[in-house]
mmCIF file of C-alpha atoms in Angstrom:
data_model
loop_
_atom_site.group_PDB
_atom_site.id
_atom_site.type_symbol
_atom_site.label_atom_id
_atom_site.label_comp_id
_atom_site.label_asym_id
_atom_site.label_seq_id
_atom_site.Cartn_x
_atom_site.Cartn_y
_atom_site.Cartn_z
ATOM 1 C CA MET A 1380 -24.175 75.439 -147.261
ATOM 2 C CA THR A 1381 -24.446 76.225 -143.481
ATOM 3 C CA LYS A 1382 -21.544 74.485 -141.822
ATOM 4 C CA LYS A 1383 -22.703 73.775 -138.268
ATOM 5 C CA VAL A 1384 -22.323 70.347 -136.807
ATOM 6 C CA LEU A 1385 -23.382 68.774 -133.503
ATOM 7 C CA ILE A 1386 -21.200 65.751 -132.582
ATOM 8 C CA VAL A 1387 -22.890 63.468 -130.166
ATOM 9 C CA GLY A 1388 -20.424 61.425 -128.151
ATOM 10 C CA ALA A 1389 -17.784 64.109 -128.608
ATOM 11 C CA SER A 1390 -15.491 62.730 -125.816
ATOM 12 C CA GLY A 1391 -15.236 59.357 -127.438
ATOM 13 C CA ILE A 1392 -12.743 57.957 -130.026
ATOM 14 C CA VAL A 1393 -14.904 58.808 -132.910
ATOM 15 C CA GLY A 1394 -16.346 62.019 -131.630
ATOM 16 C CA SER A 1395 -13.032 63.564 -130.633
ATOM 17 C CA ALA A 1396 -11.551 62.745 -134.116
ATOM 18 C CA ALA A 1397 -14.619 64.145 -135.775
ATOM 19 C CA GLY A 1398 -14.377 67.328 -133.797
ATOM 20 C CA LYS A 1399 -10.816 67.978 -135.110
ATOM 21 C CA VAL A 1400 -11.668 67.143 -138.694
ATOM 22 C CA PHE A 1401 -14.769 69.268 -138.871
ATOM 23 C CA GLY A 1402 -13.205 72.047 -136.934
ATOM 24 C CA ASP A 1403 -10.079 72.103 -139.092
ATOM 25 C CA ASP A 1404 -12.505 72.304 -142.094
ATOM 26 C CA GLY A 1405 -13.950 75.568 -140.834
ATOM 27 C CA TRP A 1406 -17.160 74.266 -139.223
ATOM 28 C CA GLN A 1407 -18.754 75.536 -136.152
ATOM 29 C CA VAL A 1408 -18.724 72.514 -133.929
ATOM 30 C CA TRP A 1409 -20.712 71.648 -130.818
ATOM 31 C CA GLY A 1410 -19.655 68.561 -128.921
ATOM 32 C CA LEU A 1411 -22.288 66.902 -126.778
ATOM 33 C CA ALA A 1412 -21.405 64.476 -124.025
ATOM 34 C CA ARG A 1413 -22.431 63.638 -120.451
ATOM 35 C CA ARG A 1414 -19.067 64.774 -119.247
ATOM 36 C CA PRO A 1415 -17.663 67.014 -121.870
ATOM 37 C CA GLN A 1416 -13.824 67.352 -122.396
ATOM 38 C CA GLN A 1417 -12.162 70.519 -123.696
ATOM 39 C CA GLN A 1418 -11.155 70.352 -127.273
ATOM 40 C CA PRO A 1419 -9.903 73.048 -129.653
ATOM 41 C CA ASN A 1420 -12.483 74.528 -131.943
ATOM 42 C CA VAL A 1421 -15.340 72.609 -130.178
ATOM 43 C CA THR A 1422 -18.018 74.259 -128.032
ATOM 44 C CA GLN A 1423 -18.882 71.686 -125.313
ATOM 45 C CA VAL A 1424 -22.513 70.836 -124.538
ATOM 46 C CA ALA A 1425 -23.260 68.792 -121.429
ATOM 47 C CA ALA A 1426 -26.391 66.639 -121.650
ATOM 48 C CA ASP A 1427 -27.738 63.231 -120.893
ATOM 49 C CA LEU A 1428 -29.331 61.460 -123.943
ATOM 50 C CA LEU A 1429 -31.627 59.509 -121.671
ATOM 51 C CA ASP A 1430 -32.962 62.727 -120.059
ATOM 52 C CA PRO A 1431 -35.224 64.547 -122.602
ATOM 53 C CA ALA A 1432 -35.544 67.577 -120.300
ATOM 54 C CA SER A 1433 -31.710 67.776 -120.137
ATOM 55 C CA LEU A 1434 -31.528 67.621 -123.905
ATOM 56 C CA THR A 1435 -34.158 70.259 -124.452
ATOM 57 C CA SER A 1436 -32.395 72.630 -122.135
ATOM 58 C CA ALA A 1437 -28.888 71.909 -123.539
ATOM 59 C CA LEU A 1438 -29.821 72.228 -127.179
ATOM 60 C CA ALA A 1439 -31.910 75.360 -126.829
ATOM 61 C CA GLY A 1440 -30.711 77.985 -129.299
ATOM 62 C CA LEU A 1441 -28.500 75.531 -131.248
ATOM 63 C CA ASP A 1442 -29.216 75.230 -134.947
ATOM 64 C CA PRO A 1443 -26.926 72.505 -136.361
ATOM 65 C CA SER A 1444 -27.187 71.701 -140.034
ATOM 66 C CA HIS A 1445 -25.487 68.368 -139.472
ATOM 67 C CA VAL A 1446 -25.428 65.856 -136.676
ATOM 68 C CA ILE A 1447 -22.972 63.105 -135.970
ATOM 69 C CA ILE A 1448 -24.158 60.306 -133.653
ATOM 70 C CA SER A 1449 -21.363 58.243 -132.233
ATOM 71 C CA SER A 1450 -22.508 57.349 -128.750
ATOM 72 C CA TRP A 1451 -23.894 54.269 -127.084
ATOM 73 C CA LEU A 1452 -24.181 52.761 -123.503
ATOM 74 C CA ARG A 1453 -23.380 49.076 -122.870
ATOM 75 C CA GLN A 1454 -26.137 47.150 -121.122
ATOM 76 C CA ALA A 1455 -26.289 43.695 -119.624
ATOM 77 C CA THR A 1456 -28.506 42.190 -122.370
ATOM 78 C CA GLU A 1457 -29.173 42.967 -126.006
ATOM 79 C CA THR A 1458 -32.823 43.626 -125.098
ATOM 80 C CA GLU A 1459 -31.671 46.411 -122.794
ATOM 81 C CA ASN A 1460 -29.099 47.590 -125.383
ATOM 82 C CA ILE A 1461 -31.948 48.120 -127.780
ATOM 83 C CA ARG A 1462 -34.156 49.885 -125.327
ATOM 84 C CA VAL A 1463 -31.544 52.269 -124.040
ATOM 85 C CA ASN A 1464 -29.609 53.018 -127.192
ATOM 86 C CA SER A 1465 -32.624 53.526 -129.421
ATOM 87 C CA ALA A 1466 -34.158 55.863 -126.785
ATOM 88 C CA MET A 1467 -30.900 57.894 -126.884
ATOM 89 C CA VAL A 1468 -31.169 58.439 -130.619
ATOM 90 C CA ARG A 1469 -34.917 59.114 -130.517
ATOM 91 C CA ASN A 1470 -34.610 61.605 -127.592
ATOM 92 C CA LEU A 1471 -31.846 63.512 -129.415
ATOM 93 C CA LEU A 1472 -33.634 63.860 -132.722
ATOM 94 C CA THR A 1473 -36.909 64.674 -131.038
ATOM 95 C CA ALA A 1474 -35.229 67.543 -129.158
ATOM 96 C CA LEU A 1475 -33.613 68.848 -132.414
ATOM 97 C CA SER A 1476 -36.887 68.604 -134.458
ATOM 98 C CA PRO A 1477 -38.548 71.916 -133.405
ATOM 99 C CA ALA A 1478 -35.601 74.077 -134.716
ATOM 100 C CA GLY A 1479 -35.955 72.505 -138.166
ATOM 101 C CA SER A 1480 -32.271 73.187 -138.948
ATOM 102 C CA VAL A 1481 -31.012 69.624 -139.484
ATOM 103 C CA LYS A 1482 -30.092 68.774 -143.049
ATOM 104 C CA HIS A 1483 -28.160 65.522 -142.531
ATOM 105 C CA VAL A 1484 -27.587 62.986 -139.712
ATOM 106 C CA ALA A 1485 -24.655 60.535 -139.820
ATOM 107 C CA LEU A 1486 -24.948 57.482 -137.547
ATOM 108 C CA VAL A 1487 -21.831 55.548 -136.554
ATOM 109 C CA THR A 1488 -22.522 51.844 -135.834
ATOM 110 C CA GLY A 1489 -20.082 48.999 -136.717
ATOM 111 C CA LEU A 1490 -19.514 45.562 -138.179
ATOM 112 C CA LYS A 1491 -21.749 44.016 -135.568
ATOM 113 C CA HIS A 1492 -24.316 44.849 -138.165
ATOM 114 C CA TYR A 1493 -23.001 41.715 -139.966
ATOM 115 C CA LEU A 1494 -21.555 39.690 -137.067
ATOM 116 C CA GLY A 1495 -24.434 40.116 -134.521
ATOM 117 C CA PRO A 1496 -24.428 41.666 -131.054
ATOM 118 C CA PHE A 1497 -22.155 40.697 -128.240
ATOM 119 C CA GLU A 1498 -24.529 38.034 -126.957
ATOM 120 C CA ASN A 1499 -24.315 36.117 -130.289
ATOM 121 C CA TYR A 1500 -21.062 37.657 -131.659
ATOM 122 C CA GLY A 1501 -19.729 35.827 -134.717
ATOM 123 C CA LYS A 1502 -22.090 32.908 -134.223
ATOM 124 C CA GLY A 1503 -24.932 31.343 -136.354
ATOM 125 C CA ALA A 1504 -25.427 32.092 -140.042
ATOM 126 C CA LEU A 1505 -23.364 35.066 -141.064
ATOM 127 C CA PRO A 1506 -22.767 36.723 -144.419
ATOM 128 C CA GLN A 1507 -19.734 35.798 -146.500
ATOM 129 C CA THR A 1508 -16.657 37.971 -146.207
ATOM 130 C CA PRO A 1509 -15.754 40.429 -147.324
ATOM 131 C CA PHE A 1510 -18.797 42.144 -145.830
ATOM 132 C CA ARG A 1511 -20.729 44.257 -148.255
ATOM 133 C CA GLU A 1512 -23.510 46.756 -147.571
ATOM 134 C CA GLU A 1513 -25.970 44.957 -149.856
ATOM 135 C CA GLN A 1514 -25.857 41.873 -147.566
ATOM 136 C CA GLY A 1515 -28.147 43.769 -145.233
ATOM 137 C CA ARG A 1516 -29.313 42.776 -141.695
ATOM 138 C CA ILE A 1517 -29.011 39.311 -140.216
ATOM 139 C CA ASP A 1518 -32.024 37.786 -138.465
ATOM 140 C CA VAL A 1519 -31.178 38.659 -134.824
ATOM 141 C CA ASP A 1520 -32.094 41.472 -132.519
ATOM 142 C CA ASN A 1521 -29.418 44.174 -132.644
ATOM 143 C CA PHE A 1522 -29.353 47.596 -131.157
ATOM 144 C CA TYR A 1523 -27.540 48.947 -134.242
ATOM 145 C CA TYR A 1524 -30.753 48.159 -136.265
ATOM 146 C CA ALA A 1525 -32.836 49.874 -133.622
ATOM 147 C CA GLN A 1526 -30.723 53.023 -133.770
ATOM 148 C CA GLU A 1527 -30.924 53.002 -137.588
ATOM 149 C CA ASP A 1528 -34.677 52.682 -137.462
ATOM 150 C CA GLU A 1529 -34.877 55.718 -135.149
ATOM 151 C CA VAL A 1530 -32.780 57.751 -137.601
ATOM 152 C CA PHE A 1531 -34.990 56.643 -140.573
ATOM 153 C CA ALA A 1532 -38.191 57.537 -138.794
ATOM 154 C CA ALA A 1533 -36.911 60.970 -137.837
ATOM 155 C CA ALA A 1534 -35.616 61.569 -141.355
ATOM 156 C CA ALA A 1535 -39.070 60.693 -142.824
ATOM 157 C CA ARG A 1536 -40.694 63.104 -140.308
ATOM 158 C CA ASP A 1537 -38.261 65.989 -140.514
ATOM 159 C CA GLY A 1538 -36.991 65.801 -144.143
ATOM 160 C CA PHE A 1539 -33.209 65.381 -143.600
ATOM 161 C CA SER A 1540 -30.875 62.989 -145.286
ATOM 162 C CA TRP A 1541 -28.865 60.398 -143.467
ATOM 163 C CA SER A 1542 -25.849 58.126 -143.786
ATOM 164 C CA VAL A 1543 -24.787 55.104 -141.731
ATOM 165 C CA HIS A 1544 -21.117 54.377 -141.173
ATOM 166 C CA ARG A 1545 -19.838 50.856 -140.193
ATOM 167 C CA PRO A 1546 -16.250 50.827 -139.067
ATOM 168 C CA HIS A 1547 -14.360 47.795 -137.979
ATOM 169 C CA THR A 1548 -12.354 47.963 -134.675
ATOM 170 C CA ILE A 1549 -11.412 51.602 -134.339
ATOM 171 C CA VAL A 1550 -7.830 52.824 -133.599
ATOM 172 C CA GLY A 1551 -7.927 56.125 -131.825
ATOM 173 C CA LYS A 1552 -7.460 58.030 -128.573
ATOM 174 C CA ALA A 1553 -10.037 58.465 -125.861
ATOM 175 C CA VAL A 1554 -9.878 58.075 -122.066
ATOM 176 C CA GLY A 1555 -12.814 56.234 -120.495
ATOM 177 C CA ASN A 1556 -14.012 54.630 -123.698
ATOM 178 C CA ALA A 1557 -15.762 51.285 -123.602
ATOM 179 C CA MET A 1558 -14.235 49.877 -126.846
ATOM 180 C CA ASN A 1559 -10.591 50.868 -127.114
ATOM 181 C CA MET A 1560 -8.233 48.218 -128.413
ATOM 182 C CA GLY A 1561 -5.353 50.487 -129.250
ATOM 183 C CA THR A 1562 -4.955 52.015 -125.839
ATOM 184 C CA THR A 1563 -5.635 48.616 -124.237
ATOM 185 C CA LEU A 1564 -2.886 46.995 -126.191
ATOM 186 C CA ALA A 1565 -0.509 49.912 -125.410
ATOM 187 C CA VAL A 1566 -1.157 49.660 -121.674
ATOM 188 C CA TYR A 1567 -0.844 45.800 -121.786
ATOM 189 C CA ALA A 1568 2.531 46.147 -123.519
ATOM 190 C CA SER A 1569 3.692 48.747 -121.028
ATOM 191 C CA ILE A 1570 2.778 46.392 -118.176
ATOM 192 C CA CYS A 1571 4.547 43.511 -119.837
ATOM 193 C CA LYS A 1572 7.724 45.625 -120.228
ATOM 194 C CA HIS A 1573 7.618 46.911 -116.698
ATOM 195 C CA THR A 1574 7.019 43.373 -115.114
ATOM 196 C CA GLY A 1575 8.949 41.222 -117.537
ATOM 197 C CA ARG A 1576 5.871 39.318 -118.417
ATOM 198 C CA PRO A 1577 5.683 37.819 -121.976
ATOM 199 C CA PHE A 1578 3.797 39.922 -124.499
ATOM 200 C CA ARG A 1579 1.341 37.172 -125.461
ATOM 201 C CA PHE A 1580 -1.313 37.355 -128.211
ATOM 202 C CA PRO A 1581 -4.581 36.994 -126.255
ATOM 203 C CA GLY A 1582 -6.785 35.728 -129.033
ATOM 204 C CA VAL A 1583 -7.615 32.533 -130.931
ATOM 205 C CA GLU A 1584 -5.654 30.828 -133.725
ATOM 206 C CA LYS A 1585 -8.189 31.838 -136.360
ATOM 207 C CA GLN A 1586 -7.525 35.480 -135.605
ATOM 208 C CA TRP A 1587 -3.738 34.894 -135.474
ATOM 209 C CA GLU A 1588 -3.700 33.320 -138.897
ATOM 210 C CA ALA A 1589 -6.619 34.810 -140.814
ATOM 211 C CA LEU A 1590 -6.822 38.139 -142.675
ATOM 212 C CA THR A 1591 -8.480 41.055 -141.010
ATOM 213 C CA ASP A 1592 -8.778 44.801 -141.162
ATOM 214 C CA MET A 1593 -9.387 47.909 -138.905
ATOM 215 C CA THR A 1594 -10.448 51.548 -138.944
ATOM 216 C CA ASP A 1595 -8.340 54.569 -138.015
ATOM 217 C CA ALA A 1596 -10.573 57.105 -136.126
ATOM 218 C CA ARG A 1597 -9.062 59.925 -138.265
ATOM 219 C CA LEU A 1598 -10.035 58.203 -141.474
ATOM 220 C CA LEU A 1599 -13.507 57.499 -140.136
ATOM 221 C CA ALA A 1600 -13.898 61.254 -139.272
ATOM 222 C CA ARG A 1601 -12.904 62.217 -142.793
ATOM 223 C CA HIS A 1602 -15.467 59.749 -144.159
ATOM 224 C CA LEU A 1603 -18.111 61.332 -141.982
ATOM 225 C CA LEU A 1604 -17.278 64.785 -143.423
ATOM 226 C CA TRP A 1605 -17.207 63.332 -146.912
ATOM 227 C CA ALA A 1606 -20.614 61.678 -146.646
ATOM 228 C CA SER A 1607 -22.139 64.712 -144.849
ATOM 229 C CA THR A 1608 -21.209 66.960 -147.779
ATOM 230 C CA THR A 1609 -21.437 64.677 -150.825
ATOM 231 C CA PRO A 1610 -24.918 64.550 -152.424
ATOM 232 C CA ALA A 1611 -24.391 61.108 -153.916
ATOM 233 C CA ALA A 1612 -23.663 59.722 -150.364
ATOM 234 C CA ALA A 1613 -27.132 60.805 -149.005
ATOM 235 C CA ASN A 1614 -29.349 58.119 -147.690
ATOM 236 C CA GLU A 1615 -26.673 55.336 -147.994
ATOM 237 C CA ASP A 1616 -24.920 52.990 -145.636
ATOM 238 C CA PHE A 1617 -21.139 52.527 -145.752
ATOM 239 C CA ASN A 1618 -18.533 50.245 -144.484
ATOM 240 C CA VAL A 1619 -15.450 52.246 -143.365
ATOM 241 C CA VAL A 1620 -12.028 50.572 -143.092
ATOM 242 C CA ASN A 1621 -8.399 51.639 -143.656
ATOM 243 C CA GLY A 1622 -8.024 49.884 -146.997
ATOM 244 C CA ASP A 1623 -5.263 47.412 -146.085
ATOM 245 C CA VAL A 1624 -5.554 43.798 -144.673
ATOM 246 C CA PHE A 1625 -3.192 42.114 -142.347
ATOM 247 C CA ARG A 1626 -2.672 38.963 -140.193
ATOM 248 C CA TRP A 1627 -2.191 39.358 -136.432
ATOM 249 C CA LYS A 1628 0.789 37.000 -136.612
ATOM 250 C CA TRP A 1629 2.473 39.823 -138.473
ATOM 251 C CA MET A 1630 0.997 42.839 -136.614
ATOM 252 C CA TRP A 1631 1.759 41.493 -133.138
ATOM 253 C CA GLY A 1632 5.516 41.690 -133.924
ATOM 254 C CA ARG A 1633 5.096 45.272 -135.216
ATOM 255 C CA LEU A 1634 3.457 46.364 -131.975
ATOM 256 C CA ALA A 1635 5.873 44.574 -129.835
ATOM 257 C CA ALA A 1636 8.887 46.194 -131.561
ATOM 258 C CA TRP A 1637 7.522 49.710 -130.826
ATOM 259 C CA PHE A 1638 7.685 48.969 -127.089
ATOM 260 C CA GLY A 1639 11.122 47.244 -127.338
ATOM 261 C CA LEU A 1640 9.564 43.878 -126.593
ATOM 262 C CA GLU A 1641 10.002 40.426 -128.145
ATOM 263 C CA PRO A 1642 6.616 38.988 -128.871
ATOM 264 C CA ALA A 1643 5.976 35.620 -127.110
ATOM 265 C CA PRO A 1644 5.534 32.665 -129.558
ATOM 266 C CA PHE A 1645 1.865 31.831 -130.141
ATOM 267 C CA ASP A 1646 1.156 28.177 -129.229
ATOM 268 C CA GLY A 1647 -2.505 28.188 -129.891
ATOM 269 C CA THR A 1648 -3.352 28.638 -126.214
ATOM 270 C CA VAL A 1649 -6.068 31.307 -125.637
ATOM 271 C CA ARG A 1650 -5.100 33.768 -122.891
ATOM 272 C CA PRO A 1651 -7.789 36.467 -122.761
ATOM 273 C CA LEU A 1652 -6.642 39.923 -121.613
ATOM 274 C CA GLU A 1653 -9.437 39.932 -119.046
ATOM 275 C CA GLU A 1654 -7.576 37.108 -117.353
ATOM 276 C CA GLN A 1655 -4.040 38.374 -117.976
ATOM 277 C CA MET A 1656 -4.875 41.862 -116.654
ATOM 278 C CA ALA A 1657 -7.275 40.896 -113.880
ATOM 279 C CA GLY A 1658 -4.824 41.946 -111.141
ATOM 280 C CA ASP A 1659 -3.058 44.801 -112.881
ATOM 281 C CA ALA A 1660 -4.746 47.847 -111.307
ATOM 282 C CA ALA A 1661 -2.195 48.127 -108.513
ATOM 283 C CA ILE A 1662 0.749 47.505 -111.012
ATOM 284 C CA TRP A 1663 -0.567 50.322 -113.250
ATOM 285 C CA ARG A 1664 -0.839 52.724 -110.304
ATOM 286 C CA GLU A 1665 2.808 51.935 -109.585
ATOM 287 C CA ILE A 1666 3.818 52.616 -113.183
ATOM 288 C CA ALA A 1667 1.752 55.801 -113.302
ATOM 289 C CA GLU A 1668 3.375 57.103 -110.145
ATOM 290 C CA ARG A 1669 6.900 56.224 -111.311
ATOM 291 C CA TYR A 1670 6.525 57.919 -114.716
ATOM 292 C CA ASP A 1671 4.178 60.728 -113.621
ATOM 293 C CA LEU A 1672 1.357 59.550 -115.877
ATOM 294 C CA ARG A 1673 -1.932 61.465 -116.177
ATOM 295 C CA GLU A 1674 -4.269 58.457 -115.563
ATOM 296 C CA PRO A 1675 -3.545 56.052 -112.736
ATOM 297 C CA ASP A 1676 -6.890 54.302 -113.005
ATOM 298 C CA LEU A 1677 -6.432 51.245 -115.249
ATOM 299 C CA ASN A 1678 -10.112 50.881 -115.906
ATOM 300 C CA ARG A 1679 -10.249 54.382 -117.453
ATOM 301 C CA LEU A 1680 -7.746 53.285 -120.073
ATOM 302 C CA VAL A 1681 -8.390 49.665 -121.031
ATOM 303 C CA SER A 1682 -11.385 47.598 -122.264
ATOM 304 C CA PRO A 1683 -10.029 44.011 -122.253
ATOM 305 C CA TRP A 1684 -13.506 42.498 -122.741
ATOM 306 C CA HIS A 1685 -13.810 44.275 -126.121
ATOM 307 C CA THR A 1686 -10.338 43.426 -127.317
ATOM 308 C CA ASP A 1687 -11.003 39.736 -126.282
ATOM 309 C CA ALA A 1688 -14.196 39.749 -128.207
ATOM 310 C CA ASP A 1689 -12.540 40.956 -131.462
ATOM 311 C CA LEU A 1690 -9.471 38.705 -131.101
ATOM 312 C CA GLY A 1691 -11.600 35.732 -130.025
ATOM 313 C CA ARG A 1692 -13.787 35.508 -133.119
ATOM 314 C CA PRO A 1693 -13.650 32.109 -134.804
ATOM 315 C CA ILE A 1694 -14.137 33.647 -138.307
ATOM 316 C CA GLU A 1695 -12.286 35.785 -140.741
ATOM 317 C CA VAL A 1696 -13.447 39.401 -140.832
ATOM 318 C CA VAL A 1697 -12.599 41.612 -143.827
ATOM 319 C CA THR A 1698 -14.630 44.388 -145.191
ATOM 320 C CA ASP A 1699 -15.413 45.742 -148.639
ATOM 321 C CA MET A 1700 -15.127 49.510 -149.339
ATOM 322 C CA SER A 1701 -16.182 49.478 -153.017
ATOM 323 C CA LYS A 1702 -19.339 51.477 -152.402
ATOM 324 C CA SER A 1703 -17.427 54.418 -151.024
ATOM 325 C CA ARG A 1704 -14.672 54.161 -153.614
ATOM 326 C CA ARG A 1705 -17.142 54.284 -156.499
ATOM 327 C CA LEU A 1706 -18.644 57.431 -155.009
ATOM 328 C CA GLY A 1707 -15.256 59.115 -154.647
ATOM 329 C CA PHE A 1708 -13.950 58.454 -151.171
ATOM 330 C CA LEU A 1709 -10.404 57.195 -151.933
ATOM 331 C CA GLU A 1710 -8.490 57.708 -148.637
ATOM 332 C CA TYR A 1711 -6.191 54.966 -147.281
ATOM 333 C CA GLN A 1712 -4.467 54.327 -143.929
ATOM 334 C CA PRO A 1713 -1.922 51.613 -143.216
ATOM 335 C CA THR A 1714 -3.169 50.023 -139.940
ATOM 336 C CA ASP A 1715 0.321 49.480 -138.481
ATOM 337 C CA ASP A 1716 1.015 53.211 -138.857
ATOM 338 C CA ALA A 1717 -2.246 53.977 -137.180
ATOM 339 C CA PHE A 1718 -1.359 51.940 -134.162
ATOM 340 C CA LEU A 1719 2.171 53.427 -133.933
ATOM 341 C CA ALA A 1720 0.894 56.980 -134.346
ATOM 342 C CA LEU A 1721 -1.575 56.290 -131.481
ATOM 343 C CA PHE A 1722 1.201 54.934 -129.251
ATOM 344 C CA ALA A 1723 3.314 57.982 -129.858
ATOM 345 C CA GLU A 1724 0.385 60.245 -129.072
ATOM 346 C CA LEU A 1725 -0.388 58.338 -125.904
ATOM 347 C CA ARG A 1726 3.207 58.691 -124.830
ATOM 348 C CA ALA A 1727 3.354 62.370 -125.649
ATOM 349 C CA ASP A 1728 0.167 62.929 -123.550
ATOM 350 C CA ARG A 1729 1.681 60.991 -120.658
ATOM 351 C CA LEU A 1730 -0.964 58.280 -120.798
ATOM 352 C CA ILE A 1731 1.709 55.513 -121.265
ATOM 353 C CA PRO A 1732 5.458 55.565 -120.170
#
């Protein structure tokens, strides 16, 4: 098998983790992004997925056997999300088509497949938990479905296999990422410690009390490698989570302890991070200057809106992994260890004090 992979969205949480996993496995790796970031064993490719001419030029001479798509652009409405994000996938696969080298395309989406898009997140008639792949799509417009349809159409045209990967909230490192709970909570905890503010759970009582799960970016990257190289996984959709479940009432204390904080008691009052952190840009610049941190711009590190969306859901969210287990993917990652490993990496890289 030719081992050449093009990772689209290479500077993001998923893409950077996939670059390391595929590179360590001996693959030739190209990493495509609008603003590429240097990464060991990854050849950077700069291109705009919304500019077909840019893609044609950037991809000239490349012959990837495998493609990982883990990129999206947030828009004001779901109609615009569908238009923009489906065009990105369509433009990419159209630009790769003439070379005829692609054997497999892996698309990363998420549990909004079952929960609905941000405009209708966790509302209306939803499948029962734990979410299973055979539950299929819900009856709402969703840019994840539009992206899938572009992959399916290109696969029918060009003859490659595909896989779809649906992680829950991803724990991993990336700067400038639109959906980054781990780093958001690390920065929030650092600000609380610096200012003496209480470390308050920002979500709703349902999330505090109910079971949930998450996805480590490193485990997701290994799942992408597994599905890309396992014949039985071809043309299948997969949920991808760590394998454990937890309640935030337990996890919040684990996170607080790492930062040397006492978690504030949860009294049922919802205090969204967007409100709590609204005036924190200047405080973060002060922290960054005092501790010689690499990123003084708070907005490059945190995504409070996304963390609030996850922790504000009025429903339990747990995910079934039986499909992958039956086909041989048996990896497991404790979620608290994933958080703590991320915090240690952020500190070592001087992104938090």
